[in-house]
Short mmCIF file of C-alpha atoms in Angstrom, two decimals:
data_model
loop_
_atom_site.label_atom_id
_atom_site.label_comp_id
_atom_site.label_asym_id
_atom_site.label_seq_id
_atom_site.Cartn_x
_atom_site.Cartn_y
_atom_site.Cartn_z
CA MET A 10 -0.10 0.05 -0.02
CA LYS A 11 1.50 3.23 -1.06
CA THR A 12 0.89 6.22 0.99
CA GLU A 13 1.41 10.00 0.69
CA GLY A 14 4.27 11.56 2.67
CA TYR A 15 3.71 15.14 4.45
CA ILE A 16 5.86 17.91 5.30
CA TYR A 17 5.77 19.06 8.98
CA LEU A 18 7.19 22.32 10.67
CA TYR A 19 7.84 22.36 14.33
CA THR A 20 8.71 26.11 15.22
CA GLY A 21 8.15 28.71 18.11
CA ASN A 22 9.92 29.78 21.12
CA GLY A 23 8.89 27.02 23.34
CA LYS A 24 10.40 23.88 24.40
CA GLY A 25 10.00 20.42 22.48
CA LYS A 26 10.56 20.89 18.79
CA THR A 27 13.47 18.42 18.44
CA THR A 28 11.70 16.11 20.96
CA ALA A 29 8.58 15.81 18.94
CA ALA A 30 10.65 15.17 15.74
CA LEU A 31 12.77 12.47 17.68
CA GLY A 32 9.45 10.90 19.00
CA LEU A 33 8.16 10.70 15.54
CA ALA A 34 11.54 9.27 14.28
CA LEU A 35 10.98 6.39 16.94
CA ARG A 36 7.48 5.82 15.86
CA ALA A 37 8.51 5.53 12.10
CA ALA A 38 11.45 3.26 12.98
CA GLY A 39 9.15 0.89 15.32
CA ALA A 40 7.08 0.72 11.90
CA GLY A 41 10.06 -0.33 9.74
CA LEU A 42 10.98 2.90 8.18
CA GLN A 43 14.20 4.03 7.58
CA VAL A 44 15.00 7.54 9.28
CA PHE A 45 17.70 9.86 8.52
CA ILE A 46 17.91 12.96 10.91
CA ALA A 47 20.16 15.97 10.03
CA GLN A 48 20.95 18.05 13.09
CA PHE A 49 21.94 21.42 11.70
CA VAL A 50 23.85 23.83 13.96
CA LYS A 51 24.07 21.15 16.59
CA GLY A 52 27.60 19.77 17.34
CA MET A 53 27.64 18.93 21.00
CA HIS A 54 26.94 15.65 22.47
CA TYR A 55 23.39 15.13 23.15
CA SER A 56 21.88 12.23 25.10
CA GLU A 57 19.68 11.42 22.09
CA LEU A 58 22.70 10.18 20.18
CA GLU A 59 23.11 7.47 22.62
CA SER A 60 19.68 6.23 22.35
CA ILE A 61 19.45 6.42 18.55
CA ARG A 62 22.64 4.25 18.32
CA ASN A 63 20.58 1.41 19.44
CA VAL A 64 18.01 1.72 16.92
CA PRO A 65 19.44 0.30 13.66
CA GLN A 66 16.72 2.02 11.28
CA ILE A 67 17.77 5.56 12.43
CA THR A 68 20.74 7.25 11.24
CA ILE A 69 21.66 10.75 12.93
CA ARG A 70 24.28 13.28 11.71
CA GLN A 71 25.26 16.45 13.14
CA TYR A 72 26.05 19.45 10.80
CA GLY A 73 27.11 22.06 13.30
CA LEU A 74 30.44 22.73 14.84
CA ASP A 75 29.84 24.32 18.44
CA CYS A 76 27.17 26.58 19.56
CA PHE A 77 27.41 30.01 17.48
CA ILE A 78 24.02 30.93 18.40
CA VAL A 79 25.31 33.75 20.86
CA LYS A 80 27.61 34.95 17.99
CA GLU A 81 27.91 35.10 14.32
CA PRO A 82 28.52 32.02 12.25
CA THR A 83 32.06 31.35 10.89
CA GLU A 84 32.90 30.11 7.46
CA LYS A 85 33.42 26.57 9.06
CA ASP A 86 29.72 26.93 10.46
CA ILE A 87 28.58 27.71 6.89
CA LEU A 88 30.66 24.78 5.24
CA ALA A 89 29.34 22.35 7.95
CA ALA A 90 25.84 23.04 7.23
CA ARG A 91 26.48 23.16 3.59
CA LYS A 92 27.80 19.55 3.84
CA GLY A 93 24.68 18.61 5.62
CA LEU A 94 22.38 20.17 2.99
CA ASP A 95 24.37 18.35 0.17
CA GLU A 96 24.08 15.09 2.10
CA ILE A 97 20.43 15.46 2.64
CA THR A 98 19.95 16.52 -1.03
CA GLU A 99 21.44 13.08 -2.22
CA ILE A 100 19.03 11.18 0.25
CA ILE A 101 15.86 12.74 -0.88
CA ARG A 102 16.96 12.54 -4.51
CA HIS A 103 17.57 8.71 -4.18
CA ASN A 104 14.59 8.20 -1.85
CA GLN A 105 16.90 6.67 0.77
CA ALA A 106 14.69 7.33 3.90
CA GLY A 107 10.95 7.09 4.66
CA LEU A 108 11.26 9.97 7.15
CA VAL A 109 13.85 12.84 6.97
CA ILE A 110 14.33 15.09 9.81
CA LEU A 111 15.77 18.63 9.49
CA ASP A 112 16.43 19.53 12.94
CA GLU A 113 17.22 22.93 13.39
CA VAL A 114 16.77 23.97 9.68
CA CYS A 115 14.84 27.31 10.56
CA ILE A 116 17.90 28.23 12.75
CA SER A 117 20.21 27.42 9.89
CA LEU A 118 17.79 29.85 7.43
CA HIS A 119 17.81 32.74 10.20
CA TYR A 120 21.47 32.64 10.21
CA LYS A 121 21.75 32.53 6.31
CA LEU A 122 23.97 28.95 6.36
CA PHE A 123 22.15 28.41 3.32
CA GLY A 124 19.19 30.04 1.44
CA LEU A 125 15.56 29.49 1.75
CA GLU A 126 15.21 28.91 -1.79
CA GLU A 127 17.51 25.64 -1.47
CA ILE A 128 15.11 24.30 1.19
CA ILE A 129 11.93 24.99 -0.72
CA GLY A 130 13.62 23.22 -3.74
CA LEU A 131 14.10 20.25 -1.56
CA LEU A 132 10.44 20.15 -0.44
CA LYS A 133 9.39 20.35 -3.86
CA SER A 134 11.61 17.55 -5.04
CA LYS A 135 10.23 15.40 -2.16
CA PRO A 136 9.36 11.91 -3.30
CA GLU A 137 5.69 11.14 -2.95
CA SER A 138 5.76 8.66 0.08
CA MET A 139 8.54 10.51 1.88
CA GLU A 140 7.91 12.44 5.16
CA ILE A 141 9.79 15.55 5.92
CA VAL A 142 10.20 17.14 9.16
CA MET A 143 11.68 20.72 9.77
CA THR A 144 12.41 22.31 13.16
CA GLY A 145 13.74 25.16 14.61
CA ARG A 146 12.89 28.85 15.86
CA TYR A 147 12.33 31.56 13.28
CA ALA A 148 10.50 29.67 10.75
CA PRO A 149 10.23 31.89 7.60
CA HIS A 150 6.63 32.15 6.80
CA GLU A 151 7.45 30.99 3.20
CA LEU A 152 8.01 27.33 4.87
CA TYR A 153 4.18 27.53 6.21
CA GLU A 154 3.08 27.41 2.55
CA TYR A 155 4.59 24.04 2.00
CA ALA A 156 4.02 22.44 5.41
CA ASP A 157 1.27 20.18 5.57
CA LEU A 158 1.28 20.32 9.54
CA ILE A 159 2.58 23.11 11.55
CA THR A 160 3.06 23.16 15.20
CA GLU A 161 4.11 26.46 16.91
CA MET A 162 5.35 25.69 20.30
CA LYS A 163 4.85 28.68 22.54
CA LYS A 164 6.59 29.26 25.84
CA VAL A 165 4.20 29.98 28.40
CA LYS A 166 6.38 29.36 31.30
CA HIS A 167 10.01 27.80 31.76
CA TYR A 168 12.28 26.81 34.60
CA TYR A 169 15.13 28.56 32.96
CA THR A 170 13.89 31.77 34.11
CA LYS A 171 14.58 30.83 37.67
CA GLY A 172 18.21 30.37 36.85
CA ILE A 173 18.06 26.24 36.44
CA GLU A 174 20.21 25.23 33.96
CA ALA A 175 20.02 22.53 31.33
CA ARG A 176 20.02 19.01 32.72
CA LYS A 177 21.63 15.83 31.09
CA GLY A 178 18.88 13.52 29.90
CA ILE A 179 16.37 16.34 29.76
CA GLU A 180 17.57 19.15 28.01
CA PHE A 181 20.73 17.49 26.25
#
């Protein structure tokens, strides 16, 4: 049975965008789909990397070097993101996964690591049955036109405001 794949966008200033995408990845893997997760901007070790290593249907790659979000990206940051975009383009072109997650692609667009027209081109070239998930704050409204499902995570309250730092296993 052939089914149509959809395009998802998880954005907003609230917590949970990557977590939602990872949950979908686990569900897809459990159903036998191959999953490819491209983490743009991220280069640090996150705990989900350990869990995903135990799921053979999921491949995850990071295309970030270090956290530049508090400063401007360097040429090396741009090259790392471009490498990821090139790899994802091939995966989509050759239909090598049932689910492709572009984690923090919206942040990458915000910092101009690559162009919006490149991402729109990828979305337009998506094989019919492939699912694509995009995550990140600052989603350009042009992406809303291409998404079939949009969830905006809204921060209502967060313990960070009380000075609580990121905790292993919860935030990283």
